[in-house]
mmCIF file of C-alpha atoms and ligand atoms in Angstrom:
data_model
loop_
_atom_site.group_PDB
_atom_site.id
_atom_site.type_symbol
_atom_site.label_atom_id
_atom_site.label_comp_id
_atom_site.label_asym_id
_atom_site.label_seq_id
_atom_site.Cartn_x
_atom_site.Cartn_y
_atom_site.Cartn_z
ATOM 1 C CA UNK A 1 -23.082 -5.955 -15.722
ATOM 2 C CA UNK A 2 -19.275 -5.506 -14.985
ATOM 3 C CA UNK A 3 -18.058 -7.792 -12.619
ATOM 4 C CA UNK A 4 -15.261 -6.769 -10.459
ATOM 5 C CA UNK A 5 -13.837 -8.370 -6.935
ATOM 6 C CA UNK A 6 -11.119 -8.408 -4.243
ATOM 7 C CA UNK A 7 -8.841 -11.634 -4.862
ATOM 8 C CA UNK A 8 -6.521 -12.492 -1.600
ATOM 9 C CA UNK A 9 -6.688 -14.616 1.582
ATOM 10 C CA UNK A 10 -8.698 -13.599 3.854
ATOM 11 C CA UNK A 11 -11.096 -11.571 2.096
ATOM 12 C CA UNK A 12 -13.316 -11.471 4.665
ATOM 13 C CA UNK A 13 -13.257 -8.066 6.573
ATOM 14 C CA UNK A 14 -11.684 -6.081 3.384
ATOM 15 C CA UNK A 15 -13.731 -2.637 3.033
ATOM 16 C CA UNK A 16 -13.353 -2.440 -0.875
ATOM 17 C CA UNK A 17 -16.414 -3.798 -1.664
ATOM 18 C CA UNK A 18 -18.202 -0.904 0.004
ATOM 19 C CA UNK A 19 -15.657 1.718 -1.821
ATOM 20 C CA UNK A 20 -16.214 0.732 -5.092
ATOM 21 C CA UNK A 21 -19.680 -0.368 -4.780
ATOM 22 C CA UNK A 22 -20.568 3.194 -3.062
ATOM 23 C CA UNK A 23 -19.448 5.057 -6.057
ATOM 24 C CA UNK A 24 -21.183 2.470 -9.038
ATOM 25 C CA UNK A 25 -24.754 2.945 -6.851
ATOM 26 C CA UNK A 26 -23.927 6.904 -6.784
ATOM 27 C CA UNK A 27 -23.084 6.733 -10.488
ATOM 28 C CA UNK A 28 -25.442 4.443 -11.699
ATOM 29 C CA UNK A 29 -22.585 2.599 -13.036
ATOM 30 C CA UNK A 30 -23.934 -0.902 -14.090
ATOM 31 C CA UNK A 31 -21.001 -2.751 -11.947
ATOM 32 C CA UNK A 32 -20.719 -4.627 -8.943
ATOM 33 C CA UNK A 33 -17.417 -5.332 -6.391
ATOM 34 C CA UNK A 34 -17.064 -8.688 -4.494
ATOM 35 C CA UNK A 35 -14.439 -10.921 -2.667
ATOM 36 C CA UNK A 36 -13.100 -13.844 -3.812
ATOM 37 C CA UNK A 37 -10.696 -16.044 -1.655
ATOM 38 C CA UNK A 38 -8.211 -17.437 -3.156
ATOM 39 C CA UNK A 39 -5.763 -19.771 -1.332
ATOM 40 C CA UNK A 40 -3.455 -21.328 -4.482
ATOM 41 C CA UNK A 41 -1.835 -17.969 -5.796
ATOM 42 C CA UNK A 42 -1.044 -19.988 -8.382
ATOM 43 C CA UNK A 43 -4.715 -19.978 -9.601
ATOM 44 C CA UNK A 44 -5.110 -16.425 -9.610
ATOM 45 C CA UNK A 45 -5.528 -15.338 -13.112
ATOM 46 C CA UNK A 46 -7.329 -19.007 -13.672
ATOM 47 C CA UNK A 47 -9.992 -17.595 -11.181
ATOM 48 C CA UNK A 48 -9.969 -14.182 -13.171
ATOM 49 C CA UNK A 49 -10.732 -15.624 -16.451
ATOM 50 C CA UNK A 50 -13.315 -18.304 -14.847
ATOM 51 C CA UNK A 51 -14.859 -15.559 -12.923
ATOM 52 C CA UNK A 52 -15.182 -13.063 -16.087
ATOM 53 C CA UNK A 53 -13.868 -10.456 -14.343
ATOM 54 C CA UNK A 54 -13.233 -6.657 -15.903
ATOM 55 C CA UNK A 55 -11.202 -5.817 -13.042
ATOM 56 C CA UNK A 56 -9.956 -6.979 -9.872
ATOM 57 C CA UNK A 57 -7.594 -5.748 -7.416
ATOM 58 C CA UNK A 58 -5.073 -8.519 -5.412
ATOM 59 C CA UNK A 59 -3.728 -8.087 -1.680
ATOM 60 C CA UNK A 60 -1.940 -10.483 1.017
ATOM 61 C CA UNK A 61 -0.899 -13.245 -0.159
ATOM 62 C CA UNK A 62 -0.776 -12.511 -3.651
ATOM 63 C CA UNK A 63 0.800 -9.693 -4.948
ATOM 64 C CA UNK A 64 4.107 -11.135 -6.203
ATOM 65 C CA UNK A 65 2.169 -14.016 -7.855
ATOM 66 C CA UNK A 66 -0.227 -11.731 -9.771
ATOM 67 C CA UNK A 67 2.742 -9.653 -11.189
ATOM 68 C CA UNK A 68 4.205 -13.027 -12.301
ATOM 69 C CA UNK A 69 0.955 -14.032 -13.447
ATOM 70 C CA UNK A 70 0.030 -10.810 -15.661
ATOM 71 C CA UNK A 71 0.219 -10.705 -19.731
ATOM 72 C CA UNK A 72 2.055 -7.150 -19.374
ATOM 73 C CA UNK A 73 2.881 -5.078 -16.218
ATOM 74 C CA UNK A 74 2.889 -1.523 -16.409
ATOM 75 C CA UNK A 75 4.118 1.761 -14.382
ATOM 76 C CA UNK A 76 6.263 1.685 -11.107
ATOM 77 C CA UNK A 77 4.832 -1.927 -10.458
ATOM 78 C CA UNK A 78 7.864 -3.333 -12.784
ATOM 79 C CA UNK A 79 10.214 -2.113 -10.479
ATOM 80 C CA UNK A 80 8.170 -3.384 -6.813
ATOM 81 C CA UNK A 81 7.871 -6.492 -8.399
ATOM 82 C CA UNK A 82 4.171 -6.650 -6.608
ATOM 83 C CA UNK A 83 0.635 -5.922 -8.498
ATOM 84 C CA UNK A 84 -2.348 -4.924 -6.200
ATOM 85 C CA UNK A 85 -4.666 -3.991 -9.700
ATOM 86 C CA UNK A 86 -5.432 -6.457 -12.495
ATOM 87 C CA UNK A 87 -7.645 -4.797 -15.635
ATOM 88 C CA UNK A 88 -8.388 -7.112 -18.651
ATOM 89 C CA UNK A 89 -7.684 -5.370 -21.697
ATOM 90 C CA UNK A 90 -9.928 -7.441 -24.392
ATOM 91 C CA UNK A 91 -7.888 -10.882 -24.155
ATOM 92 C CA UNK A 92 -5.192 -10.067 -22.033
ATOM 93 C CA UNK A 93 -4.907 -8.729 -18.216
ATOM 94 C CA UNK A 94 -3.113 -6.300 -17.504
ATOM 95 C CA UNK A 95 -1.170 -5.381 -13.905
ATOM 96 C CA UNK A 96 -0.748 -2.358 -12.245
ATOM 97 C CA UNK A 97 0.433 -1.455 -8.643
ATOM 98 C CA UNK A 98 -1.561 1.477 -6.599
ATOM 99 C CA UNK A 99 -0.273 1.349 -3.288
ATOM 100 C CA UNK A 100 2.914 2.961 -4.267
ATOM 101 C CA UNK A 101 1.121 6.143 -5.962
ATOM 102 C CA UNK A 102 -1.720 5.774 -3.304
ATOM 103 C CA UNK A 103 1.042 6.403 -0.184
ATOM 104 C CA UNK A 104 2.544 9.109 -1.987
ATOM 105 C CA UNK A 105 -1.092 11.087 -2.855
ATOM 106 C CA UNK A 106 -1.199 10.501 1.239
ATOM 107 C CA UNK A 107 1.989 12.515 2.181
ATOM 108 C CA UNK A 108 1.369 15.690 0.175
ATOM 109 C CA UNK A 109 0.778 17.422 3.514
ATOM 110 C CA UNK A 110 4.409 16.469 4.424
ATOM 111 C CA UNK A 111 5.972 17.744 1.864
ATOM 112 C CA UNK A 112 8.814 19.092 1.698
ATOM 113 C CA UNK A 113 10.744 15.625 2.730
ATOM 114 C CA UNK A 114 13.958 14.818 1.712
ATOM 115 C CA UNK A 115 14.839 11.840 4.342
ATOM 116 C CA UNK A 116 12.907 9.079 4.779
ATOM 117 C CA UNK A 117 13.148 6.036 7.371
ATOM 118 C CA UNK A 118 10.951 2.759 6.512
ATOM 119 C CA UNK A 119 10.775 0.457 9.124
ATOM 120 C CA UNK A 120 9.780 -3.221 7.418
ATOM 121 C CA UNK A 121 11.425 -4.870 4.321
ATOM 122 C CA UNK A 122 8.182 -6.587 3.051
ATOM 123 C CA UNK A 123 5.717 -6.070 -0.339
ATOM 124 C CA UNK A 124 4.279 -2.903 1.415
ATOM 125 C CA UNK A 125 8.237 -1.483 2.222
ATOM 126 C CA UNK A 126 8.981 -2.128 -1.546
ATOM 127 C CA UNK A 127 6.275 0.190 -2.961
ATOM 128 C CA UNK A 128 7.023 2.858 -0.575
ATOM 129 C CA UNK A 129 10.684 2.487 -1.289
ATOM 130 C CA UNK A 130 10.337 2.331 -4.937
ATOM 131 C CA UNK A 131 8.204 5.633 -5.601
ATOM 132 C CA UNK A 132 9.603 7.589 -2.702
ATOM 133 C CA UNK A 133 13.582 6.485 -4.548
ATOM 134 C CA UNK A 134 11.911 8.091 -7.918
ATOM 135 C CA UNK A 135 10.445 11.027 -6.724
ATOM 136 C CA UNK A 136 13.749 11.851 -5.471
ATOM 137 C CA UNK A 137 14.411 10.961 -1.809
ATOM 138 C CA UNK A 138 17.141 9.534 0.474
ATOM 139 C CA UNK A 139 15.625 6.443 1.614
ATOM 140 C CA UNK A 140 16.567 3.934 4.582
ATOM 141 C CA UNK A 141 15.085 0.823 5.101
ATOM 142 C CA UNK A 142 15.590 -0.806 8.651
ATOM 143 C CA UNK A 143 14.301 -4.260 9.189
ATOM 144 C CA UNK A 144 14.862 -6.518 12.060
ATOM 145 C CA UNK A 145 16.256 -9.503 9.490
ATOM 146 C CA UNK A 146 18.544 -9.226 6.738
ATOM 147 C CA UNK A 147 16.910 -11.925 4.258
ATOM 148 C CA UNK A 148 14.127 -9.549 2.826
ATOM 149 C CA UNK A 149 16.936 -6.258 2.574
ATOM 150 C CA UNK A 150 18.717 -8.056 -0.600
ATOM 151 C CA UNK A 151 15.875 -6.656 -2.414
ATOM 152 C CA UNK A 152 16.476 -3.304 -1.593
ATOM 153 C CA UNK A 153 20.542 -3.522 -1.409
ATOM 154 C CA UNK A 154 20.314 -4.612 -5.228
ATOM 155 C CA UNK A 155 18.138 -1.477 -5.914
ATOM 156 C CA UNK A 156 20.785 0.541 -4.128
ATOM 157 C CA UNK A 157 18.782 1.675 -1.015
ATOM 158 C CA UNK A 158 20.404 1.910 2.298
ATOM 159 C CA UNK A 159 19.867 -0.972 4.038
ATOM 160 C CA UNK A 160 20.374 -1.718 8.014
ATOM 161 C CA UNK A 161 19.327 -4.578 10.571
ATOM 162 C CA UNK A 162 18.606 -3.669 14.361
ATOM 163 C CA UNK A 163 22.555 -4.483 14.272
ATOM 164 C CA UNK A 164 23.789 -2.114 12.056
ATOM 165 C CA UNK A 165 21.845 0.791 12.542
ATOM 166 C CA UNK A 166 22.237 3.690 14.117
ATOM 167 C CA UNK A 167 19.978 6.310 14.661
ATOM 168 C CA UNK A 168 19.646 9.951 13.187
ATOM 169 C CA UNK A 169 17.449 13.085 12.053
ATOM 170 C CA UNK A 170 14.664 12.223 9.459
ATOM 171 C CA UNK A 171 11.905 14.013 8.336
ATOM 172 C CA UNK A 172 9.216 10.991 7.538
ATOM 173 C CA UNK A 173 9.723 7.809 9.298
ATOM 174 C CA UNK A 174 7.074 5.231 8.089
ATOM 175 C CA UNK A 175 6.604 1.925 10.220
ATOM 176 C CA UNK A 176 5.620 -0.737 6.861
ATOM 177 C CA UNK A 177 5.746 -3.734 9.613
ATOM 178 C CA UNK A 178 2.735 -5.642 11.165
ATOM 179 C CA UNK A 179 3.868 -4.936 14.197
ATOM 180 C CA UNK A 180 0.811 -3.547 16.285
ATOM 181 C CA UNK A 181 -1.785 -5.273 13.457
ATOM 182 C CA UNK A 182 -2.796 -8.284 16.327
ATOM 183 C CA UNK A 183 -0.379 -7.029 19.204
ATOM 184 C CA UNK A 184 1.281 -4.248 20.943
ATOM 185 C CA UNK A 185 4.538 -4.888 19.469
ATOM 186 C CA UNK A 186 6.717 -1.811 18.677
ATOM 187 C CA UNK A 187 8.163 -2.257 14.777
ATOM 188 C CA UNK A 188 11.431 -1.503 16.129
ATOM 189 C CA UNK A 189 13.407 -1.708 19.564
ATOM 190 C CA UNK A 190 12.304 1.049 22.156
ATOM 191 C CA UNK A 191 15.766 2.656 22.289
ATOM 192 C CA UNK A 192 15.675 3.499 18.342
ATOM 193 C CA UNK A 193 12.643 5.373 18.382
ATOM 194 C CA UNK A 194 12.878 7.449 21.650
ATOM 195 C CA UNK A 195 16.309 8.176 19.880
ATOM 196 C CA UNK A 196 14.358 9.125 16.346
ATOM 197 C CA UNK A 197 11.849 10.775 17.411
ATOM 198 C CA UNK A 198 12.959 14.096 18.613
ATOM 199 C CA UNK A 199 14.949 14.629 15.427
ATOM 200 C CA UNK A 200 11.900 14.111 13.356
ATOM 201 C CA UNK A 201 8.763 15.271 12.151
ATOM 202 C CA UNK A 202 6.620 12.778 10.808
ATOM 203 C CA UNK A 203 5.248 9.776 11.371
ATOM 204 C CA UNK A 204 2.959 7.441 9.448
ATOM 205 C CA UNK A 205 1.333 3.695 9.756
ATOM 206 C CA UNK A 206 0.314 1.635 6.592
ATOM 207 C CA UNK A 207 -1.785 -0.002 9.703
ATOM 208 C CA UNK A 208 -5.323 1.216 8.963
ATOM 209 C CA UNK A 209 -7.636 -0.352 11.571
ATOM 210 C CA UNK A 210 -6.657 0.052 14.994
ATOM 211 C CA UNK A 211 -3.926 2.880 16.460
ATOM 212 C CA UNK A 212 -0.860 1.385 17.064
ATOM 213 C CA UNK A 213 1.574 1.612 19.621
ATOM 214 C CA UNK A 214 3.939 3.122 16.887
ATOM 215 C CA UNK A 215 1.751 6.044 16.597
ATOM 216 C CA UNK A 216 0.769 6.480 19.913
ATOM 217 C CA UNK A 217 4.573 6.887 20.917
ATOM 218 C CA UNK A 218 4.742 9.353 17.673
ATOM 219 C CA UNK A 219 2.205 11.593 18.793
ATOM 220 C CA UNK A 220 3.232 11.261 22.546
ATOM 221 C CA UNK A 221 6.988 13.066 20.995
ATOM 222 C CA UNK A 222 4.553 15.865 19.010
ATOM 223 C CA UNK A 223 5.103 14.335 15.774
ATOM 224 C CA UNK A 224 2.356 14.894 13.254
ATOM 225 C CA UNK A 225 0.939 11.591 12.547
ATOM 226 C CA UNK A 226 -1.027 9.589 9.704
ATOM 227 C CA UNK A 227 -2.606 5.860 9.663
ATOM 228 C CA UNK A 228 -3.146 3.603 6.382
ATOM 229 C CA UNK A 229 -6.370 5.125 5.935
ATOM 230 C CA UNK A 230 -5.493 7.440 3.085
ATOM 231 C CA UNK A 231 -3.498 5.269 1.326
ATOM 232 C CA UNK A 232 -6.017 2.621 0.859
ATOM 233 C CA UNK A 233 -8.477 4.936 -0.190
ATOM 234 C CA UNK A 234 -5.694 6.162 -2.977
ATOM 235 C CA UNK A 235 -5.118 2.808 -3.785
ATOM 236 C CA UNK A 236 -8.738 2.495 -4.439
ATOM 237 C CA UNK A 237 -9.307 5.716 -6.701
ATOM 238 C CA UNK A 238 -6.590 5.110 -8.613
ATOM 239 C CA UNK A 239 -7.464 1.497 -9.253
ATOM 240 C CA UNK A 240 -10.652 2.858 -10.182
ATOM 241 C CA UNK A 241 -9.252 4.915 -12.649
ATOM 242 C CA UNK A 242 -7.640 2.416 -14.097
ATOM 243 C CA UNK A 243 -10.566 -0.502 -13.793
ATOM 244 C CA UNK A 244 -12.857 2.685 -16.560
ATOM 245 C CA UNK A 245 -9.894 4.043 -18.072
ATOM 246 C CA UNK A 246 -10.055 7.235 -16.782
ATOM 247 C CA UNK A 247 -14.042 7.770 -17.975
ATOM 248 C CA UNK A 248 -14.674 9.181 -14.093
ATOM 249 C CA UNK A 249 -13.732 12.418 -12.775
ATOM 250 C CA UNK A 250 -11.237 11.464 -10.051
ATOM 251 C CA UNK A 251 -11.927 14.021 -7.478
ATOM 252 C CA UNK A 252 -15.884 12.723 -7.322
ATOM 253 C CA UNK A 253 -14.818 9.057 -6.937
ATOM 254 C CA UNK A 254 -12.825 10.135 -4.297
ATOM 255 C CA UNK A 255 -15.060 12.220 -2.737
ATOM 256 C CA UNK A 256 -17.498 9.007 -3.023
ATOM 257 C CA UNK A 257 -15.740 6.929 -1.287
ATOM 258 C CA UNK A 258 -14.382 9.226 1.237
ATOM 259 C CA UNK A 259 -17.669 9.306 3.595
ATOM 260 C CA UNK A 260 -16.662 4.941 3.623
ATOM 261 C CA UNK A 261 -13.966 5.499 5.992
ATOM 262 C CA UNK A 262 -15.008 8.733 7.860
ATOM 263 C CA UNK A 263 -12.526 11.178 6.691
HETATM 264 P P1 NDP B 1 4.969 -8.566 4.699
HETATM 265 O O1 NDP B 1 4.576 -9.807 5.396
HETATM 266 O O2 NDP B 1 5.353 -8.611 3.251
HETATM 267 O O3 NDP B 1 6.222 -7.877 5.503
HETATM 268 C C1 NDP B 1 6.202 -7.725 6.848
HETATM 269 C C2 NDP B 1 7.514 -7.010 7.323
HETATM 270 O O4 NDP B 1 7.311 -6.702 8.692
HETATM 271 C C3 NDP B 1 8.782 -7.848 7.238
HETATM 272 O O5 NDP B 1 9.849 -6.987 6.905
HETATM 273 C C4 NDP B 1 8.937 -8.381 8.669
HETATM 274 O O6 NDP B 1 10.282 -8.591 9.063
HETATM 275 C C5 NDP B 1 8.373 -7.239 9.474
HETATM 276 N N1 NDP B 1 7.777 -7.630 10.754
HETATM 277 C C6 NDP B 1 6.688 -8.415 10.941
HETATM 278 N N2 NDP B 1 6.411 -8.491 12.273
HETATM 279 C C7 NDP B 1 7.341 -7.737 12.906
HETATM 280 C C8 NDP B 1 7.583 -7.431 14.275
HETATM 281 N N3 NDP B 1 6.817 -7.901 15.268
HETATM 282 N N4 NDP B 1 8.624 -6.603 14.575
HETATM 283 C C9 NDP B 1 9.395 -6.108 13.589
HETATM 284 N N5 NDP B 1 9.240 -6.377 12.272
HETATM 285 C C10 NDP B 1 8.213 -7.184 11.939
HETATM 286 O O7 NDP B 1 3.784 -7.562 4.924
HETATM 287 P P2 NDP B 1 3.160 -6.470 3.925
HETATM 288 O O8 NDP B 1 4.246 -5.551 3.477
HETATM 289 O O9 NDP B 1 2.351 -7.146 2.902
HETATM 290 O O10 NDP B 1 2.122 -5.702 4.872
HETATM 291 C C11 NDP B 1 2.585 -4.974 5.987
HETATM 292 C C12 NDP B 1 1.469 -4.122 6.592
HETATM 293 O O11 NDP B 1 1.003 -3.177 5.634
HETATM 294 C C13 NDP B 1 0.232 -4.906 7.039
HETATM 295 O O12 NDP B 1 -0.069 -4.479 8.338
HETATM 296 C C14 NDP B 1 -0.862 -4.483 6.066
HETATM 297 O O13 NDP B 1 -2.117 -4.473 6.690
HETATM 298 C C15 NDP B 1 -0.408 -3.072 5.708
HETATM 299 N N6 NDP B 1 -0.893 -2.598 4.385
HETATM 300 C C16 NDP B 1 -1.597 -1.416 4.328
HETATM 301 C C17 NDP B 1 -2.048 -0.913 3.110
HETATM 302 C C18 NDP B 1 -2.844 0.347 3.057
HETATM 303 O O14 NDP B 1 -3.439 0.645 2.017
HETATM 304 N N7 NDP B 1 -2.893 1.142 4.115
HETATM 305 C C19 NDP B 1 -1.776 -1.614 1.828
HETATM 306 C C20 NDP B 1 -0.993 -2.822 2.006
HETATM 307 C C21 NDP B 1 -0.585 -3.287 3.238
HETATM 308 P P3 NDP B 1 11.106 -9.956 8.676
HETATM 309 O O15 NDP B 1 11.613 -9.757 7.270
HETATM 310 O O16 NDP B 1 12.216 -9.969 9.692
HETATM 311 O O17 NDP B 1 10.168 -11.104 8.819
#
């Protein structure tokens, strides 16, 4: 049997167990998904190897560590500096990053964009940044600190602080912070948003689990509005894809794991 599992800290309350386990019982595919807490991120790929792992995919704390940890990284994930999918390749593991490909599967209805807006400079804001930057959009990244914007700066992204920014007309703008997650924190001061708003049309979350005050504002301005919901299940196909090299129809595993979240 092919051992796969969820490596970050917590663990606890993560839903990919039941996505990837939903489509190996539908499948009879001789596999099984589990959760491993980790808490030295320096002991990820030890745990990988100990665990005898096929597969595994990595979230909070981890993701930088794992892409320092991997024998080769591959695709846009060189560029985010972050893995969030691990596949061993016969002695070797390998590191991908699906969150980045995962968000942008979740915008097609959005299309056409051209501006973007991502509030947050963190591991999610990179991914975003990085794939929306090479499929050929203006992106801006406003975060309330400048330490985490050097990042972006180097990469050539536009990069403000709640000091330097003013706002404008956008067609996506994407709140990346946990702001809302635990509290009913806005990701950005009041004033910016009732000023953003009106001049745009969309709105997403990466938050997945609760409606935030972010979106609630968005939708109370008639902006059409998405939560993290599609992107982790994105995340999840494609790291599927990648965990049996392609050997499952894509639109099935999707469709699999779709009924998991109720969409
Ligand atoms: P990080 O800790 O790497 O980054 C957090 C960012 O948010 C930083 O830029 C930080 O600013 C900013 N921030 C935190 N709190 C506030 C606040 N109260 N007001 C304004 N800015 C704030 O987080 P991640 O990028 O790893 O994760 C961010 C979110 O994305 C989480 O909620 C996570 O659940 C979600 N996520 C969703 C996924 C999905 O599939 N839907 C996948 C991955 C993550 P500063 O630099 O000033 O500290």
């Amino acid at each position: 049997m092919l051992l796969l599992t969820l490596l970050g800290n917590p663990v606890a309350h993560s839903i990919s167990p039941r996505l990837h386990n939903s489509v190996f019982k539908a499948l009879k595919i001789d596999a099984c998904y589990v959760r491993k807490a980790v808490e030295d991120s320096e002991a990820l790929l030890k745990t990988f190897w100990e665990m005898n792992l096929s597969g595994a995919n990595v979230t909070v704390p981890h993701k930088e560590a794992a892409y320092a940890q991997c024998d080769e990284v591959r695709g846009l994930a060189k560029q985010i500096g972050a893995v969030n999918t691990l596949v061993r390749e016969g002695t070797r593991v390998i590191g991908y990053n699906t969150d980045a490909e995962g968000f942008y599967m979740s915008i097609q209805a959005f299309e056409p964009l051209n501006n973007v807006l991502i509030l947050g400079a963190g591991g999610t804001a990179k991914a975003l940044a990085v794939i929306l930057k090479e499929r050929g959009l203006n992106v801006t990244i406003l975060n309330r600190s400048h330490a985490r914007l050097e990042f972006f700066k180097t990469q050539g992204f536009n990069v403000q602080t709640w000091e330097t920014f003013s706002p404008q007309a956008y067609d996506l703008i994407v709140n990346t912070t946990s702001a809302g997650l635990k509290d009913e924190a806005l990701p950005c001061p009041l004033a910016f948003l009732e000023a953003i708003f009106p001049q745009t049309r969309f709105a997403y979350d990466v938050i997945y689990n609760k409606p935030t005050p972010f979106l609630a504002l968005a939708e109370q301005n008639h902006l059409t509005c998405k939560d993290g919901k599609e992107m982790l299940l994105y995340q999840a196909v494609l790291a599927f894809d990648l965990f049996f090299a392609q050997r499952y129809d894509r639109e099935n595993v999707e469709a699999l794991m779709r009924p998991v979240f109720d969409l």
